[in-house]
Amino acid sequence: MMKKRTVLALLAVVECGNLLAENNPVVLPVDTARVIDIEEVVVVATPKENNRLRRQPLSATSFSQEEMRKNNVISIKSLSGLVPGLFIPDYGSKLTTSVYVRGIGSRINTPAVGLYVDNIPFVDKSAFDFNFSDIERVDVLCGPQSTLYGRNTMGGLIRVFTKSPFSYQGTDLRLSGATYNDYRVSLTHYHRVSETFAFSTGFFYEHEGGFFKNSLDGRRLDKSDEAGGKIRAIWLPSENLKVDFTLNYEYTKQGGYPYQLVSLKEKDVFYEDLKGDIGKISYGNDCGYKRNLLNGGVNLEYQANQFILSSVTGFQYLKDRMDLDQDFTRKNVYTMMQKQNSKTLSQELVMKSKPGKRWQWTTGVSGFYQWLDTDGPVTFLEDGVKTMIEDNANKNFPDSPKAPKMKFTVNSKMMPVPGSFDTPVLNAAVYHQTTFNDLLVEGLSLTAGLRLDYEKVSMRYDTQSMLNFDFSMKMQMPGMPFPIVKEAKNKDAAVHFHGKETKDYMQLLPKVALQYNFNKHNNVYVSAAKGYRSGGFNIQMFSDVISSSLMGATMDVLAQDENFKKFAPIFQAFKKEPRNVREATLYRPEYSWNYEVGSHLTLFDGKLQADLAAFYMDTHDQQISKFAESGLGRVTVNAGKSRSMGAEAAFRSQITDCFALNGNYGFTYATFTDYAVSDTQNYDGNYVPFVPKHTFVVGAQYRIPVKAAWMEYIMLDVNYKGAGRIYWTEQNDASQKLYGTLNGRVSFSKGKGQVAFWVNNVLDTDYQAFYFETMNRGFAQMGRPMQLGVDIRCCF
């Protein structure tokens, strides 16, 4: 059966190739032992830069469509490890896209690495993990890009470009199937109506059967379905004006969060019940994620005699829902549901000089407004009401033979904590960057830039909870044979938080770089730049604020009860100071200075292309994602200072016309320098979590020409990529050692028809893709096991 399928697949390639040759002939380049510069082959329009990336003073990596196919890049998470120092753990759902580079990153709230798609910013990281079915090129820029791109690009920037209908013609059909019941299909048509108008339209559907099972019922937890479509139209009304319109929509329905219990401390209240679950995924309440994502944009470009004027307008609509068994065990502790409704409108005007000038400059103004409404109810279930509310309350009462015996009992088995939050963001900026070429001597250039960035964040909150309880007090009075018992039955305690908080920030973001070009292919540079990540409010902290405030509310109720009025001073002593909402939820912006030296080299008559960089990054008010001390939700906190130093190297070499090698290596040494968590404990000198000390990839490609009417060549691709050691906690007491995965692909091509057989994680390497701790428990999502698949592509 396998042989029959292989023959049918090869016949499909032949037919696709024949259709292409008849209807859309292609002239193939002559093979030479020379590295092909991606920027020479795939030219994209950017409104801000005047030069190709390898001619700029920064560390950058670009991927063509063919390179993404070879490396099985199907989403932004697939880029992890392919860029020196870049780590994007694949865990959770499409809601969670955590990008780490050069010692900084983010699991929740604001990202440390920005994302632009067709020059339109993706402000919300909940939208980062989108479909890659129509991608032409991806650029990854490391180091702060804040002068030109602003907030949340302090670690770098990912730029994604889709195919232009002026460059591609015909219909592109792609089919894919893989083990674990995965399959994908996409169909896109590109049509040039005239010399002034072209459009493309397409759709996709993807299904993943899931890799991980729930031990309680045997169901696959991480299965998913996704579908969507896209329209792009480009109009050239005159020789110097271009209008580029895009609109795409996708719907996602996922399981997710296959977190297995990997460690358990004896002080866990369910230690005896859960210690048999170590190494298992076992939770009884359903988890999942649904998302509607709509992105649209209009790029206008006007070519004047001395400058280029661009206008980029973007709109994004995101509506999603996450359901989470928050304790991730078979116990019924508590669940969380989060619904987001986000609308973002962005606008940028950019004016830049024509390329090739001795003086090159870029000036722009930008702004966006994001409306974000979030419903985030937490529901305490039976075990949670008992352990997190009832037992915690009783622990506060004195345990002494002479003290009264007090007992607090919650009457309901379920306690909902509803919450509604409105967190709009307003951002505005003005910036300028200029480059003087051939400064003093030929080949020497100076780049200087400055951005003024203003941001205002607000939070309107409305959350409450009510608790029905009984209370009893037993006292043994001297000389009395029987104790005195006083009781309060069926009492209600309620807390309600309603209000608004606002905070604004102003940032100056300078950049300076000096570069020397030996020739147009070789240069060396040194640069310094400041980047920042915006601050905001932790809405998940309200569960913690409410649970702690309920204790005070119950004491107030008892102090007013007729049976306990004379004990009011005792109850007041048990009360804690109410938490200040602003102090509990606000986190400050993070900012850093990045100092870098690097070089871009093309050597041995173009056979070797190498990119080298060394950096030192000094970070202040570093934002760290962690679970609240109570375990009630994740929060972002400011962790003082850290420093990160390292080096990045990447190479591509065309050994012969048929044989090529490529690879990269990133070394990052990121440690806290000022992070005190209490008067007696600090993490100074500890490694920053989620930052691999080493990342690397080594790959080889071998092309076998085939002199046959039904096939042109066979391509063999293999790579080995790895990362580690990765510390998961600030305490550095949990980590993933250095690991690697071996991946391979063999493709059979005729024209633009292709069949490829691939395998990921050939050695079935076992590793943790993600780890976290909460409520005295450690959880991990394991990396994906070995998977085999086949891709078929046909253009006609």
JSON list of N, CA and C in Angstrom, two decimals, residues 218 329 347 500 603 704 757:
[
{"chain": "A", "resi": 218, "resn": "GLY", "atom": "N", "xyz": [-8.42, 8.86, 28.39]},
{"chain": "A", "resi": 218, "resn": "GLY", "atom": "CA", "xyz": [-7.77, 8.43, 27.15]},
{"chain": "A", "resi": 218, "resn": "GLY", "atom": "C", "xyz": [-7.96, 9.36, 25.98]},
{"chain": "A", "resi": 329, "resn": "THR", "atom": "N", "xyz": [-5.12, 19.07, 37.89]},
{"chain": "A", "resi": 329, "resn": "THR", "atom": "CA", "xyz": [-5.14, 17.76, 38.52]},
{"chain": "A", "resi": 329, "resn": "THR", "atom": "C", "xyz": [-6.57, 17.21, 38.45]},
{"chain": "A", "resi": 347, "resn": "GLN", "atom": "N", "xyz": [-2.24, 53.37, 12.75]},
{"chain": "A", "resi": 347, "resn": "GLN", "atom": "CA", "xyz": [-1.95, 54.24, 11.61]},
{"chain": "A", "resi": 347, "resn": "GLN", "atom": "C", "xyz": [-0.51, 54.71, 11.71]},
{"chain": "A", "resi": 500, "resn": "LYS", "atom": "N", "xyz": [-11.48, 52.37, 38.50]},
{"chain": "A", "resi": 500, "resn": "LYS", "atom": "CA", "xyz": [-10.66, 52.63, 37.33]},
{"chain": "A", "resi": 500, "resn": "LYS", "atom": "C", "xyz": [-9.27, 53.05, 37.76]},
{"chain": "A", "resi": 603, "resn": "LEU", "atom": "N", "xyz": [32.19, 35.37, 1.46]},
{"chain": "A", "resi": 603, "resn": "LEU", "atom": "CA", "xyz": [33.58, 35.00, 1.20]},
{"chain": "A", "resi": 603, "resn": "LEU", "atom": "C", "xyz": [33.68, 33.89, 0.14]},
{"chain": "A", "resi": 704, "resn": "ILE", "atom": "N", "xyz": [20.01, 16.18, -6.15]},
{"chain": "A", "resi": 704, "resn": "ILE", "atom": "CA", "xyz": [20.35, 15.14, -7.13]},
{"chain": "A", "resi": 704, "resn": "ILE", "atom": "C", "xyz": [19.59, 15.43, -8.41]},
{"chain": "A", "resi": 757, "resn": "PHE", "atom": "N", "xyz": [8.55, 13.88, 1.55]},
{"chain": "A", "resi": 757, "resn": "PHE", "atom": "CA", "xyz": [8.35, 13.03, 2.72]},
{"chain": "A", "resi": 757, "resn": "PHE", "atom": "C", "xyz": [9.26, 13.54, 3.82]}
]
